[in-house]
mmCIF file of C-alpha atoms in Angstrom:
data_model
loop_
_atom_site.group_PDB
_atom_site.id
_atom_site.type_symbol
_atom_site.label_atom_id
_atom_site.label_comp_id
_atom_site.label_asym_id
_atom_site.label_seq_id
_atom_site.Cartn_x
_atom_site.Cartn_y
_atom_site.Cartn_z
ATOM 1 C CA MET A 107 112.977 -83.072 62.501
ATOM 2 C CA ASN A 108 114.786 -85.903 64.203
ATOM 3 C CA GLY A 109 113.753 -89.588 64.207
ATOM 4 C CA ALA A 110 112.156 -89.615 67.637
ATOM 5 C CA ASN A 111 109.812 -86.692 66.784
ATOM 6 C CA LEU A 112 108.924 -88.350 63.489
ATOM 7 C CA THR A 113 108.012 -91.556 65.242
ATOM 8 C CA ILE A 114 105.899 -89.756 67.788
ATOM 9 C CA LYS A 115 104.066 -87.789 65.026
ATOM 10 C CA ALA A 116 103.468 -91.043 63.069
ATOM 11 C CA LEU A 117 102.054 -92.792 66.130
ATOM 12 C CA GLN A 118 99.809 -89.759 66.844
ATOM 13 C CA ALA A 119 98.563 -89.834 63.284
ATOM 14 C CA PHE A 120 97.933 -93.573 63.437
ATOM 15 C CA ASP A 121 96.053 -93.132 66.767
ATOM 16 C CA LEU A 122 93.910 -90.416 65.153
ATOM 17 C CA LEU A 123 93.125 -92.723 62.240
ATOM 18 C CA LEU A 124 92.090 -95.494 64.651
ATOM 19 C CA LYS A 125 89.764 -93.090 66.468
ATOM 20 C CA ILE A 126 88.171 -91.955 63.232
ATOM 21 C CA ILE A 127 87.523 -95.581 62.237
ATOM 22 C CA GLN A 128 86.101 -96.383 65.686
ATOM 23 C CA TRP A 129 83.631 -93.478 65.539
ATOM 24 C CA SER A 130 82.780 -94.379 61.925
ATOM 25 C CA ILE A 131 81.891 -97.925 63.035
ATOM 26 C CA ILE A 132 79.790 -96.662 65.954
ATOM 27 C CA LEU A 133 78.000 -94.173 63.720
ATOM 28 C CA ARG A 134 77.301 -96.878 61.070
ATOM 29 C CA ALA A 135 75.906 -99.172 63.807
ATOM 30 C CA LEU A 136 73.670 -96.426 65.128
ATOM 31 C CA LEU A 137 72.476 -95.428 61.654
ATOM 32 C CA SER A 138 71.529 -99.014 60.921
ATOM 33 C CA TRP A 139 68.563 -98.545 63.262
ATOM 34 C CA PHE A 140 67.087 -95.717 61.087
ATOM 35 C CA PRO A 141 65.415 -95.952 57.686
ATOM 36 C CA ILE A 142 68.295 -94.262 55.729
ATOM 37 C CA SER A 143 68.730 -95.073 52.047
ATOM 38 C CA LYS A 144 71.802 -97.095 51.213
ATOM 39 C CA GLU A 145 72.191 -94.720 48.250
ATOM 40 C CA ASN A 146 72.790 -91.749 50.455
ATOM 41 C CA ILE A 147 76.318 -90.371 49.771
ATOM 42 C CA PHE A 148 77.135 -90.098 53.490
ATOM 43 C CA PHE A 149 76.193 -93.707 54.061
ATOM 44 C CA LYS A 150 78.194 -94.824 51.010
ATOM 45 C CA ILE A 151 81.311 -93.092 52.431
ATOM 46 C CA LEU A 152 80.731 -94.551 55.897
ATOM 47 C CA TYR A 153 80.285 -97.965 54.342
ATOM 48 C CA GLN A 154 83.561 -97.663 52.354
ATOM 49 C CA ILE A 155 85.458 -96.698 55.531
ATOM 50 C CA THR A 156 84.061 -99.405 57.746
ATOM 51 C CA GLU A 157 83.305 -102.449 55.536
ATOM 52 C CA PRO A 158 86.981 -103.499 55.053
ATOM 53 C CA ILE A 159 87.220 -103.900 58.804
ATOM 54 C CA LEU A 160 83.808 -105.335 59.543
ATOM 55 C CA SER A 161 83.620 -107.878 56.714
ATOM 56 C CA PRO A 162 86.477 -110.136 57.843
ATOM 57 C CA ILE A 163 85.197 -110.057 61.470
ATOM 58 C CA ARG A 164 81.646 -110.873 60.236
ATOM 59 C CA LYS A 165 83.035 -113.863 58.248
ATOM 60 C CA LEU A 166 84.869 -115.138 61.313
ATOM 61 C CA LEU A 167 81.710 -114.769 63.418
ATOM 62 C CA GLU A 168 79.651 -116.675 60.864
ATOM 63 C CA SER A 169 81.815 -119.705 61.333
ATOM 64 C CA THR A 170 80.952 -119.786 65.050
ATOM 65 C CA SER A 171 77.662 -120.593 66.706
ATOM 66 C CA LEU A 172 77.433 -117.032 68.049
ATOM 67 C CA GLY A 173 77.390 -115.544 64.553
ATOM 68 C CA ARG A 174 75.616 -118.307 62.678
ATOM 69 C CA ASP A 175 72.549 -118.447 64.757
ATOM 70 C CA SER A 176 72.332 -114.774 65.727
ATOM 71 C CA MET A 177 69.964 -112.173 64.335
ATOM 72 C CA MET A 178 72.296 -109.435 65.554
ATOM 73 C CA ASP A 179 75.613 -108.447 63.943
ATOM 74 C CA PHE A 180 78.272 -108.344 66.641
ATOM 75 C CA SER A 181 81.073 -107.371 64.262
ATOM 76 C CA PRO A 182 80.942 -103.668 65.072
ATOM 77 C CA ILE A 183 81.314 -104.365 68.774
ATOM 78 C CA ILE A 184 84.238 -106.634 68.218
ATOM 79 C CA ALA A 185 85.886 -104.261 65.760
ATOM 80 C CA VAL A 186 85.626 -101.306 68.134
ATOM 81 C CA LEU A 187 87.075 -103.415 70.956
ATOM 82 C CA ILE A 188 89.988 -104.536 68.813
ATOM 83 C CA LEU A 189 90.706 -100.932 67.689
ATOM 84 C CA TRP A 190 90.412 -99.714 71.323
ATOM 85 C CA ILE A 191 92.954 -102.346 72.405
ATOM 86 C CA ILE A 192 95.333 -101.369 69.601
ATOM 87 C CA SER A 193 94.986 -97.698 70.552
ATOM 88 C CA ALA A 194 95.690 -98.537 74.186
ATOM 89 C CA LEU A 195 98.872 -100.353 73.230
ATOM 90 C CA LEU A 196 100.238 -97.339 71.393
#
C-alpha cells in the first residue's frame, strides 16, 4: 500500500470516529430526557465516550454568562458543531 492510499484510509477512519462520537453525543443528550439509571452499562459506556469531549466545553461555558446562568447544558450542541466542522474540513 502506498503512502497516498494509507493517508486516505487514515482520514476515512478518523472521519468515521468523528461520526461515532457525534452520534454518541446526540444519543446522550436525548437519553438525558428519560429516567435511565446512571448505573446502566450502556449509559456508562456512552458517558465514557462523550465526557472527555463535553467536560472541557462545559467548563468554558461556565465561565461565560451563557453557561453560568443557564439551566440548559449547551455543551452537546457546541461539541457536535465543532465535530461537524472538523469533519467538513477533512
